[in-house]
Coordinates of C-alpha atoms and ligand atoms in Angstrom, one line a residue:
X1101 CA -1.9 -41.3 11.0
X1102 CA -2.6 -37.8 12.6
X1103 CA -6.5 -37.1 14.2
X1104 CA -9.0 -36.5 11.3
X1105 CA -9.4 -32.6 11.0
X1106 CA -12.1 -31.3 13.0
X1107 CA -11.9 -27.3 12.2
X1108 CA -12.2 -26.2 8.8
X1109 CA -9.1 -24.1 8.1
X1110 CA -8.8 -23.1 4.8
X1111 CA -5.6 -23.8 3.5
X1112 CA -4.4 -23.2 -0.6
X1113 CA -2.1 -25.1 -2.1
X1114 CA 1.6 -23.6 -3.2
X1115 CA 0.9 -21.3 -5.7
X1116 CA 3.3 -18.7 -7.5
X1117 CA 2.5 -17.8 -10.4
X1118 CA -0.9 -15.4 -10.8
X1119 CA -3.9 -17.1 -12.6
X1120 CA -5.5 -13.3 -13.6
X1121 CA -3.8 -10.0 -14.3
X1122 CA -0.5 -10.8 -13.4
X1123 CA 0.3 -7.7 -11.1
X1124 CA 4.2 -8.0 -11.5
X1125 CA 4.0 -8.1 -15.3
X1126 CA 1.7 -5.0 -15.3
X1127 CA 3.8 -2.9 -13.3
X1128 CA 6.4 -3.9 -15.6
X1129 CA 4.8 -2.4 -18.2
X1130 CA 5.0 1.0 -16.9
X1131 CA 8.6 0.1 -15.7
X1132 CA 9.4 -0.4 -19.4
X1133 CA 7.2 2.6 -20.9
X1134 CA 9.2 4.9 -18.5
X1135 CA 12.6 3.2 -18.9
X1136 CA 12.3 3.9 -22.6
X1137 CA 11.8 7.7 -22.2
X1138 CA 14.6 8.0 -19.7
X1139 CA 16.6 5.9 -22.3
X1140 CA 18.1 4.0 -19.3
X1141 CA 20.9 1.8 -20.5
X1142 CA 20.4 -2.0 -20.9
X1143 CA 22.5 -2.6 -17.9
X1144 CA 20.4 -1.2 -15.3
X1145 CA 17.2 -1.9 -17.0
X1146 CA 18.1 -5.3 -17.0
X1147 CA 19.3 -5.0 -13.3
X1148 CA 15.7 -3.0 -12.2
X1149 CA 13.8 -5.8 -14.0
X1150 CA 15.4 -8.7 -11.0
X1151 CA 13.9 -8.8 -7.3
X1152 CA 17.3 -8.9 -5.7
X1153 CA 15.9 -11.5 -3.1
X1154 CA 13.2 -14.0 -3.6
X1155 CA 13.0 -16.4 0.3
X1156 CA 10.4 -18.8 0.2
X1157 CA 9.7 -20.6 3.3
X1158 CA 7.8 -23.2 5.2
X1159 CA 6.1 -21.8 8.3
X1160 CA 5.1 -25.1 10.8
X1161 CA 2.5 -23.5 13.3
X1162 CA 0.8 -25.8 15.6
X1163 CA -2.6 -25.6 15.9
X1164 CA -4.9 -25.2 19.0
X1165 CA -6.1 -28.9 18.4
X1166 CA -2.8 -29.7 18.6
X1167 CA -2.0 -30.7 15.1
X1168 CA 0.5 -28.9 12.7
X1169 CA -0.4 -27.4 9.5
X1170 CA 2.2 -26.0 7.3
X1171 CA 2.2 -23.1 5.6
X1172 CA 3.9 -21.2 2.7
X1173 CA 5.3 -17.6 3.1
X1174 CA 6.9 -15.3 1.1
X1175 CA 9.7 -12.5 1.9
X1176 CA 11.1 -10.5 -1.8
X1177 CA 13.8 -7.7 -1.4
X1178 CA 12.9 -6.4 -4.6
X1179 CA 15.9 -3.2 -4.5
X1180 CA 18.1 -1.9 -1.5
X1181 CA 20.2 0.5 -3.3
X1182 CA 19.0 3.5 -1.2
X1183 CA 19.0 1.8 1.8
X1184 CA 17.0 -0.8 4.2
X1185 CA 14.1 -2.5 2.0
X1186 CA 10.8 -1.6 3.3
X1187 CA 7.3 -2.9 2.7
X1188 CA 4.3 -5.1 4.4
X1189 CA 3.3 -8.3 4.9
X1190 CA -0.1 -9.4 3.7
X1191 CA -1.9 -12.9 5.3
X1192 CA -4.0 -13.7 2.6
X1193 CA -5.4 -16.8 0.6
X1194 CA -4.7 -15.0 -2.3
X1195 CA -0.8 -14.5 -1.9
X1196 CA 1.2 -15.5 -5.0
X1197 CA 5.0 -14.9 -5.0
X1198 CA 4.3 -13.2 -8.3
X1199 CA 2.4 -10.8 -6.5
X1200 CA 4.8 -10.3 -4.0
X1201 CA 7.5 -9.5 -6.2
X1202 CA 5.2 -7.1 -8.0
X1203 CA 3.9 -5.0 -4.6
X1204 CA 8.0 -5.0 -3.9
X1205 CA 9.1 -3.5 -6.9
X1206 CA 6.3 -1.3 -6.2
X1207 CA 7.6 0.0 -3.1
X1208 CA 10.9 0.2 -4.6
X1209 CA 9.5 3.1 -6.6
X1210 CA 7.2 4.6 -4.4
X1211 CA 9.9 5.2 -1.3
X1212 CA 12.0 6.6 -4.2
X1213 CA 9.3 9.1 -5.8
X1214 CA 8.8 10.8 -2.0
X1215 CA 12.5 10.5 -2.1
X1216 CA 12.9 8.6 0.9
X1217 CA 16.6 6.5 2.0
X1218 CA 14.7 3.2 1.4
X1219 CA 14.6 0.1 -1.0
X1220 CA 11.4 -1.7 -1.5
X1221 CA 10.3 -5.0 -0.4
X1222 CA 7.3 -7.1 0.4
X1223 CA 6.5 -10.1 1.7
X1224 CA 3.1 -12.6 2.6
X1225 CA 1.9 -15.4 4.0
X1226 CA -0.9 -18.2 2.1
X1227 CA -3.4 -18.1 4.8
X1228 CA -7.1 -17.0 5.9
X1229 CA -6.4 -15.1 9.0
X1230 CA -10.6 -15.1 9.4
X1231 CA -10.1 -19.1 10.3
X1232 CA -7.5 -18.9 12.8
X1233 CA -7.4 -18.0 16.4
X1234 CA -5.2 -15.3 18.2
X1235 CA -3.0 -18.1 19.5
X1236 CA -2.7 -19.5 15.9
X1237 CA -2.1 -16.1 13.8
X1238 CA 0.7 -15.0 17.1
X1239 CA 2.6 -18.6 16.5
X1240 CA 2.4 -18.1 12.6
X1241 CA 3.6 -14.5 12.7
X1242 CA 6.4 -15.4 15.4
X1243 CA 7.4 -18.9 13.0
X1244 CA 7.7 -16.4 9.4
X1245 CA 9.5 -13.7 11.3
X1246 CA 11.9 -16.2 12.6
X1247 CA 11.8 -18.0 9.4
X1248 CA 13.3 -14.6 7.3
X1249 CA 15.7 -13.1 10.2
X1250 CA 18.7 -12.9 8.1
X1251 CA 17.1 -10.5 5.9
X1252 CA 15.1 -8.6 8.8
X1253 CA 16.8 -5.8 10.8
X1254 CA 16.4 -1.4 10.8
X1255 CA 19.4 -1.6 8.0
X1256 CA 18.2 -4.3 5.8
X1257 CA 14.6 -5.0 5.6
X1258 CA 11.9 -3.3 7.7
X1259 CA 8.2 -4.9 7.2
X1260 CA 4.8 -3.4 7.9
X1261 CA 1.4 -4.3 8.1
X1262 CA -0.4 -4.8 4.6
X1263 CA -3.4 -6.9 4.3
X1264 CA -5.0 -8.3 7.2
X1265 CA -2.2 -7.9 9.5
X1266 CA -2.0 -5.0 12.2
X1267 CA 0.0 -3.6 15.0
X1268 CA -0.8 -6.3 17.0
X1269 CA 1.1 -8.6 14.7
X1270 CA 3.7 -6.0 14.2
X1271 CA 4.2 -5.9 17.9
X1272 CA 4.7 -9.6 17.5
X1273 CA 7.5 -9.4 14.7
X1274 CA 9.4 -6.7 16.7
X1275 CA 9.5 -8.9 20.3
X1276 CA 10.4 -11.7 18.1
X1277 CA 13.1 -10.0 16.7
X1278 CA 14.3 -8.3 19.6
X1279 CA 14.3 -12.0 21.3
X1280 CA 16.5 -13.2 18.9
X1281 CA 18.8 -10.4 19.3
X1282 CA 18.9 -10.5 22.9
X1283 CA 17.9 -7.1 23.2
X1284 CA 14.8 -4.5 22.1
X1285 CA 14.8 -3.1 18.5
X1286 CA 12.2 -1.1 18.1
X1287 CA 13.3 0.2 14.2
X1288 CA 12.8 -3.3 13.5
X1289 CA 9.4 -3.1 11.6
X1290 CA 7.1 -0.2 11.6
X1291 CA 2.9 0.4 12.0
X1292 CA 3.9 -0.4 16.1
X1293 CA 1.4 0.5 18.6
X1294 CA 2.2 4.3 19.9
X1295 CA 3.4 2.6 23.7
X1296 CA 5.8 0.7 21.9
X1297 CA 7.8 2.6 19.4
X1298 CA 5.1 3.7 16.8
X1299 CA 4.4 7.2 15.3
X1300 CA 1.7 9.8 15.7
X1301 CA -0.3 10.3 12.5
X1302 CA 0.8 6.7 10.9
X1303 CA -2.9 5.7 11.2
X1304 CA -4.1 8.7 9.6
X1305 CA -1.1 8.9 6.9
X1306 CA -2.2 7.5 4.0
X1307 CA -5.6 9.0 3.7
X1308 CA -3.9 12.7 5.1
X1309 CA -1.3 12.0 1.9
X1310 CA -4.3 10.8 -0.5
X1311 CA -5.8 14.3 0.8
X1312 CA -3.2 16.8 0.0
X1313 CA -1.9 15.5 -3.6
X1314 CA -5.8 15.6 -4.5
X1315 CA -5.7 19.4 -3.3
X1316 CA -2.6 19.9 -5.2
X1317 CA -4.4 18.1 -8.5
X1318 CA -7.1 20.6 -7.9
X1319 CA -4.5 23.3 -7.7
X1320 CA -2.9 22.6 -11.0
X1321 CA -6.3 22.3 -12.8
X1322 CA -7.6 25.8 -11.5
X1323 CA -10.6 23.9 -9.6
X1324 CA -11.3 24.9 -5.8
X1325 CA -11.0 22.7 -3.1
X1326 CA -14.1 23.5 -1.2
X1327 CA -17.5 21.8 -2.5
X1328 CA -15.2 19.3 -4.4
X1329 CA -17.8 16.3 -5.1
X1330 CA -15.4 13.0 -3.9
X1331 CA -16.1 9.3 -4.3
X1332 CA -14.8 6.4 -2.1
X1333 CA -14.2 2.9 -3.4
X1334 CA -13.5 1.0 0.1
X1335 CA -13.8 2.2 4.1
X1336 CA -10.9 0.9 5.5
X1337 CA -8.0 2.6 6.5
X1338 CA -7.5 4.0 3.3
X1339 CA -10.7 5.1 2.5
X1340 CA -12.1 5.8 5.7
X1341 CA -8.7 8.3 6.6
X1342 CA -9.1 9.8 3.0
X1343 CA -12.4 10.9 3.7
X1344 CA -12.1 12.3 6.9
X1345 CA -9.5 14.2 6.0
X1346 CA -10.8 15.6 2.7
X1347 CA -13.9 16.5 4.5
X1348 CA -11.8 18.9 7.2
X1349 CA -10.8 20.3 3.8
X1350 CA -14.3 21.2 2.6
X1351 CA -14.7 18.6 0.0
X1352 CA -18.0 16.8 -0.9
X1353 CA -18.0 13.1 0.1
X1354 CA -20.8 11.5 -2.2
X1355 CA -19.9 8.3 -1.4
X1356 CA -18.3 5.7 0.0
X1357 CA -18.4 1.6 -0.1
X1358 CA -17.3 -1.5 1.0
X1359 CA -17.1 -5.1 0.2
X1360 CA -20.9 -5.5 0.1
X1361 CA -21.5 -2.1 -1.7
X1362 CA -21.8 1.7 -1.2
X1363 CA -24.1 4.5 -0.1
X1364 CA -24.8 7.6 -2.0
X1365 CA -25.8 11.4 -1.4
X1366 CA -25.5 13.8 -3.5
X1367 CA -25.4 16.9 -1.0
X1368 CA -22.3 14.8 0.8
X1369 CA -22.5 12.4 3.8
X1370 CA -22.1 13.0 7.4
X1371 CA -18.4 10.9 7.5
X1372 CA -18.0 11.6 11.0
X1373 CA -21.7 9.6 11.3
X1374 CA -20.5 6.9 8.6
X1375 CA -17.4 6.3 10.8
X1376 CA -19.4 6.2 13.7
X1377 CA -21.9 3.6 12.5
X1378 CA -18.6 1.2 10.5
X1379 CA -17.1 1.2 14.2
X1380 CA -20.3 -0.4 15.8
X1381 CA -21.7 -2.2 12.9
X1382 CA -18.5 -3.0 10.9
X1383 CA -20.4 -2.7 8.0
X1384 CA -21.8 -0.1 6.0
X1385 CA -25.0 -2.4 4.8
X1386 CA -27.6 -0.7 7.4
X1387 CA -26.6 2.4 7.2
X1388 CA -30.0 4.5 7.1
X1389 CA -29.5 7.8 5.9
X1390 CA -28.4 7.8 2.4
X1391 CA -29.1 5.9 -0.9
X1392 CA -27.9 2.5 -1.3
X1393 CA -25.7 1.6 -4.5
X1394 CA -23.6 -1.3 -5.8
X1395 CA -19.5 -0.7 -6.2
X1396 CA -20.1 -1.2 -9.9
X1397 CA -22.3 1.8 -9.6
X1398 CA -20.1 3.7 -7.5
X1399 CA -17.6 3.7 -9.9
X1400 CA -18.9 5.5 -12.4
X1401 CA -20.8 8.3 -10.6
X1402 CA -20.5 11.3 -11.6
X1403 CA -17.8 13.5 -9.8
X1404 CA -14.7 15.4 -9.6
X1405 CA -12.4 13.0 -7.5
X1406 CA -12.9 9.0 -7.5
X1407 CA -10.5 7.6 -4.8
X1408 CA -10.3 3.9 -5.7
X1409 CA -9.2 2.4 -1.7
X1410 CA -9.7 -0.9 -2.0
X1411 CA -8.7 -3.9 -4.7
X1412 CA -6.1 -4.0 -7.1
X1413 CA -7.5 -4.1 -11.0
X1414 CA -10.9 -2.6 -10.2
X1415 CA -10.5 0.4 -12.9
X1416 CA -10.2 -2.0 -16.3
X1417 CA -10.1 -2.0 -20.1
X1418 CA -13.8 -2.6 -19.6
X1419 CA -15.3 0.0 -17.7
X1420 CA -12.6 2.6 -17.4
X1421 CA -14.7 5.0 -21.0
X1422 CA -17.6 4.5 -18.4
X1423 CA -15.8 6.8 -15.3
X1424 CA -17.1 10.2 -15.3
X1425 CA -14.4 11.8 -12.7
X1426 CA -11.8 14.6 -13.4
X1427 CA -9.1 13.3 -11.0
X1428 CA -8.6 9.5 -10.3
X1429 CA -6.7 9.3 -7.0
X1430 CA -5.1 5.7 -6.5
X1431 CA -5.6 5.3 -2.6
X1432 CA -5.5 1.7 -3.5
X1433 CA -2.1 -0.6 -4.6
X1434 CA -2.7 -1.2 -8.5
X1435 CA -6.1 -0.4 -8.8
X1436 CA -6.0 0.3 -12.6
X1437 CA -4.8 -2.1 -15.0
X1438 CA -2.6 -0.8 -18.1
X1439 CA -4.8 -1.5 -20.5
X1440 CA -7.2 1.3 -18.7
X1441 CA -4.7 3.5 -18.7
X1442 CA -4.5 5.2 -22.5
X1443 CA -8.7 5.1 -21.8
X1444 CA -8.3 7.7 -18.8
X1445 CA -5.6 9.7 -20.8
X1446 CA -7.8 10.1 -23.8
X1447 CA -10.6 11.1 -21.6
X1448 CA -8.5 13.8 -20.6
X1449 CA -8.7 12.7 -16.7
X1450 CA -5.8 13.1 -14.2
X1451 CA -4.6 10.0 -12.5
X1452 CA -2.6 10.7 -9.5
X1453 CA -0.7 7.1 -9.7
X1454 CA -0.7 5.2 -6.6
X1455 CA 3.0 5.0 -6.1
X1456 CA 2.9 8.7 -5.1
X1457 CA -0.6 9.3 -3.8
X1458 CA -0.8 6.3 -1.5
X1459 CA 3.0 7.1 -0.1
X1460 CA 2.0 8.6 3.0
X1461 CA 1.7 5.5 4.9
X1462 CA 5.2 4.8 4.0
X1463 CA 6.4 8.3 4.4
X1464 CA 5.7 8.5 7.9
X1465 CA 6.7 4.8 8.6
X1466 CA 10.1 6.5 7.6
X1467 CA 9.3 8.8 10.2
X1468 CA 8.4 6.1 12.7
X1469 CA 12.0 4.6 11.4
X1470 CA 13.9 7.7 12.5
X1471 CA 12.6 8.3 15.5
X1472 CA 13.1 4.8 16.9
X1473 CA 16.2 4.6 15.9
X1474 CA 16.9 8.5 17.5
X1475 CA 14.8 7.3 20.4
X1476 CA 13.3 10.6 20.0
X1477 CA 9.7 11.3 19.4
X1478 CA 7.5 14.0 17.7
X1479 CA 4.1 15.8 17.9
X1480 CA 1.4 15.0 15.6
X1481 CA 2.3 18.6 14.3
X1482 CA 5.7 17.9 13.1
X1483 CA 4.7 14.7 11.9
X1484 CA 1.9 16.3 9.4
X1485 CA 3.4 19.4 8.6
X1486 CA 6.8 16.8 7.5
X1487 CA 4.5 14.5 5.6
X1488 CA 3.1 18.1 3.8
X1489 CA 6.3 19.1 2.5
X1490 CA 7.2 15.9 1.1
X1491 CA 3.4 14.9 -0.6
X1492 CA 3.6 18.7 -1.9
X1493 CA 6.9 18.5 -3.3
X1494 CA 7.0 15.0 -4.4
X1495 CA 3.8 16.3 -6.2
X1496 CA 5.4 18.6 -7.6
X1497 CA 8.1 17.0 -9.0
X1498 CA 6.1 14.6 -10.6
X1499 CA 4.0 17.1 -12.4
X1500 CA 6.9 18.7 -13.7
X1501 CA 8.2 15.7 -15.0
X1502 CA 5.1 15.2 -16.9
X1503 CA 5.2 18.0 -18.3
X1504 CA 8.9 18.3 -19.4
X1505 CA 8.7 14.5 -21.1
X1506 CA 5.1 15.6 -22.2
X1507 CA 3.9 11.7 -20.3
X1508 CA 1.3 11.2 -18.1
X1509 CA 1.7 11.3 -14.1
X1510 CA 1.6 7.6 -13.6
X1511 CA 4.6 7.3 -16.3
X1512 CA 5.9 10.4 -14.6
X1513 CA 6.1 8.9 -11.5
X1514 CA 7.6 5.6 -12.6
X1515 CA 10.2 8.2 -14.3
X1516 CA 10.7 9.9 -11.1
X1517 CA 11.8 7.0 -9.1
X1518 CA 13.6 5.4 -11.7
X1519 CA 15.8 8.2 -12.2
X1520 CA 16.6 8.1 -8.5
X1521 CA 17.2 4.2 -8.2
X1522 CA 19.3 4.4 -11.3
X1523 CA 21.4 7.3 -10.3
X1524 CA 22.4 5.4 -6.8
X1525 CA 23.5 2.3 -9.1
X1526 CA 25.7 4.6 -11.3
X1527 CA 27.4 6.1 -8.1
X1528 CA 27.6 2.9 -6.6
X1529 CA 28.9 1.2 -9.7
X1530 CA 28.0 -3.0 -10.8
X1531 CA 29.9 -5.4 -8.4
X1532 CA 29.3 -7.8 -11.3
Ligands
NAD101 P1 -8.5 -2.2 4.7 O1 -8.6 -3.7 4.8 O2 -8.5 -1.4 5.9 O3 -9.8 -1.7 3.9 C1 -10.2 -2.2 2.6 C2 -11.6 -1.7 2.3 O4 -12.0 -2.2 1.0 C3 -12.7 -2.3 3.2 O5 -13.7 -1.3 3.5 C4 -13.3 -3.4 2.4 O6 -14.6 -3.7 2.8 C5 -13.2 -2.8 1.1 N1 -13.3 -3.8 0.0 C6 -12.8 -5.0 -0.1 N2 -13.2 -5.7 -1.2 C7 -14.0 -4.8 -1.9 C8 -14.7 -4.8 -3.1 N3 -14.7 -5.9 -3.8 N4 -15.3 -3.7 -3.5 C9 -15.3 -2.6 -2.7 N5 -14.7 -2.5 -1.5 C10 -14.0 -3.6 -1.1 O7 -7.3 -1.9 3.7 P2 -6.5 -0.5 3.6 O8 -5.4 -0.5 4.5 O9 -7.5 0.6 3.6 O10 -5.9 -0.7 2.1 C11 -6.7 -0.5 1.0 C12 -5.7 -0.4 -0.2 O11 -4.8 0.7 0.0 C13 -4.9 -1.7 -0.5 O12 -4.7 -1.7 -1.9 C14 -3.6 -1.3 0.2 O13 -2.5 -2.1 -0.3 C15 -3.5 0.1 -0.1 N6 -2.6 0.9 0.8 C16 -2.8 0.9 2.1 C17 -2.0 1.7 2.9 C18 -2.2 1.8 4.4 O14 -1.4 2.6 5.0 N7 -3.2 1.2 5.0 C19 -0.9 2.4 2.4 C20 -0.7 2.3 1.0 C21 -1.6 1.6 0.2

C-alpha cells in the first residue's frame, strides 16, 4: 500500500460523455441546419459528422510527495483536409471527450471560414491546474505531449493554449517535442513566448479580431462606431483585449465582469484603469469607481454590442427575449445555445457567430505558423494590418452569404466553412 494522501488534489473520475448541454451535439445542430441549405450530399455529410481521430490516454505524472497520480487526457483530430489540425489544449476538471470533439469540429470550421490552410483539432487534460505545483503541471504537460507525438508535428497537428494553459506550457510542448526529435521545431505548437518562436500581436489577436468584425457589424447596419455603448461578459484575454481595443476605436465600454461579477457606468469606464487594477488585484471585486452588478445583470443591459468572453452556454432559451443589444459578438467558444438562437433572430439582433468573430487568435497563430517555419519574422504592423484583411473579408463573406441563402450569420458561417471543407474532399476524392 502507497502513503495515505496528504495534499488534496482534486482529481475526476473518467468521464466522456457531457452531463448538460452537450456542446458536440449543439454544434451539430448548426452543422446540420447549414448542411441542409448547401444540400451537401449524404457522403460528405456523413463524413463531416466523424472526428477523424479520437486518442485517449493515460498521463502518469509523479507528484512532488513522491506518489503518482494518473490522469486522463484527450487529443481529437476532428478534420485535416486543408492541412495540419490546429486547436488548444484546455487543463480543466471539466474536460469531457465529448467536449473535445465538439471545440475540434469547431476549429475545423473556424480555420475554414477565415480561409486558412488548416484542419481543426482540440485536445485536454481532466485536471485542476489551481492544485498542482509548477513542477507537477511541467511533468504532466511534458507526459500528454509525449503521450500524442504521433499525431503532433507543423504538418499534422499544431496545439495551442486553451483554458488554463499558457506560453509557459507551450514552451513546454515545443522543447518536448523538439527533444524527441532530436532537434528544435519551433512550428510545432503556437501561443510561444516572443524569444522563442512566438508572434507579435498573438496576445492581442482575438480581442483586435472581436474589434474589427464588430466595426464591420456596425458598418452594415448604418450605426457609427464612435460612442458605440459595449458590454463585456469576462476580463480575460478575450475580454480584456476586446476592450482595449474597441476603446482605441471610440466605442463606449459600459461594462465589464468576471467570475465574481461586473461593474457598470454608463458614461464608459476608464479600461486602461480597469486593466490596471485586474493586473494588481486579479480581480475586479474592489474596483472603486463604478457601479457594482451581477453577470446575470450584465447580460441584459441595455446596449448596442454585448461581447459574451467568457463560458460556453451563457446566452440560453431562458434569458436570451431578456438581451436588449443590437449586435451579439461571440468573443467566447459556444456561448449561445441553439435553442437561443431563433430568440435573437426574431428579436431582430445580429449575432456575429463565434467561429468567425473569435478567429483572430487562430488567424495569427497561422501567422506565428508561417513564420516559424520561414524563420522569418514580422512587425506588429504587418501582423495587424494581415489579420484586417482577413477579419474584414471573412466578414464579408459571411454577410454575403447570409444574404444570398437569406440565413442568419451564424448559419452563414457554418455555410461558409462547410463549403470550403467540402470542396477539398471533392478534389481530393473518398479513399474509401
Ligand atoms: P481567460 O481565462 O483569460 O478569461 C476568462 C474570463 O472569464 C475571466 O475574466 C473569468 O473571470 C471570466 N469568467 C469565468 N467564469 C465566469 C462566469 N461564470 N461569469 C462571468 N465571467 C466569468 O480566457 P480567454 O482566453 O479570455 O477565453 C475566453 C473565451 O474565449 C473562452 O470561451 C475561449 O475558448 C474563447 N477564445 C479564446 C481565444 C484566445 O485567444 N484566448 C481565442 C478564441 C476563443
Amino acid at each position: 500500500m502507497g502513503p495515505a494522501v496528504t495534499r488534496a488534489w482534486r482529481i475526476r473520475p473518467e468521464k466522456d460523455t457531457f452531463l448538460g448541454e452537450n456542446p458536440f451535439e449543439s454544434m451539430m445542430a448548426r452543422f446540420d441546419e447549414a448542411a441542409q441549405h448547401l444540400n451537401l450530399e449524404a457522403s460528405l455529410r456523413k463524413v463531416l459528422r466523424h472526428p477523424e481521430k479520437q486518442i485517449i490516454i493515460a498521463v502518469p505524472v509523479l507528484r512532488d510527495n513522491g506518489e503518482v497520480e494518473v490522469f486522463t487526457g484527450y487529443r481529437v483530430l476532428y478534420n485535416t483536409a486543408r492541412g495540419p489540425a490546429k486547436g488548444g489544449i484546455r487543463f480543466d476538471l471539466q474536460v469531457t471527450l465529448d467536449e473535445v470533439k465538439a471545440l475540434a469540429a469547431w476549429m475545423t470550421w473556424k480555420c475554414a471560414v477565415v480561409n486558412l490552410p488548416f484542419g481543426g483539432s482540440k485536445g485536454g487534460v481532466v485536471c485542476d491546474p489551481a492544485s498542482m505545483s509548477m513542477g507537477e503541471l511541467e511533468r504532466l504537460t511534458r507526459r500528454y505531449t509525449s503521450g500524442i507525438i504521433e499525431t503532433l508535428g507543423p504538418d499534422s497537428d499544431v496545439p495551442a493554449p486553451d483554458v488554463n494553459t499558457n506560453e509557459r506550457m507551450m514552451a513546454w510542448i515545443m522543447d518536448t517535442y523538439s527533444m524527441h526529435k532530436r532537434h528544435t521545431v519551433t512550428a510545432v505548437v503556437t501561443g510561444k513566448p516572443i524569444a522563442m518562436g512566438g508572434s507579435l500581436g498573438r496576445r492581442e489577436a482575438t480581442g483586435r479580431g472581436c474589434m474589427i468584425v464588430t466595426r464591420e457589424a456596425l458598418k452594415q447596419l448604418g450605426m457609427p462606431v464612435p460612442g458605440t455603448r459595449v458590454v463585456i461578459q469576462g476580463f480575460g484575454n478575450v475580454g480584456s483585449t476586446s476592450a482595449e481595443a474597441m476603446a482605441e476605436q471610440g466605442m463606449k465600454i459600459m461594462a465589464v465582469s468576471d467570475k465574481e461579477g461586473g461593474i457598470y457606468d454608463p458614461r464608459g469606464l476608464d479600461v486602461k484603469d480597469v486593466i490596471r487594477h485586474v493586473r494588481e488585484h486579479r480581480v475586479l471585486a474592489a474596483y472603486a469607481n463604478a457601479e457594482h452588478i451581477s453577470n446575470a445583470d450584465l447580460l441584459t443591459l441595455e446596449t448596442d454590442v454585448l461581447l459574451p468572453a467568457a463560458l460556453e452556454n451563457v446566452i440560453t432559451e431562458e434569458n436570451a427575449s431578456k438581451i436588449r443589444a443590437r449586435i451579439i459578438c461571440e468573443g467566447a467558444n459556444g456561448p449561445t445555445t441553439a435553442d437561443a438562437d431563433p430568440i435573437l433572430q426574431d428579436a431582430g439582433i445580429l449575432v456575429i457567430p463565434d467561429i468567425l468573430a473569435n478567429a483572430g487568435g487562430v488567424t495569427v497563430s497561422y501567422f506565428e505558423w508561417v513564420q516559424d517555419r520561414g524563420g522569418f519574422f514580422w512587425d506588429l504592423e504587418t501582423v495587424n494590418s494581415r489579420l484586417e484583411r482577413i477579419m474584414v473579408s471573412s466578414y464579408q463573406e459571411v454577410a454575403a452569404m447570409a444574404r444570398r441563402a437569406d440565413v442568419s450569420m451564424r448559419i452563414a458561417a457554418y455555410m461558409v466553412s462547410i463549403d470550403r471543407v467540402a470542396a477539398v474532399h471533392r478534389l481530393r476524392g473518398m479513399y474509401a
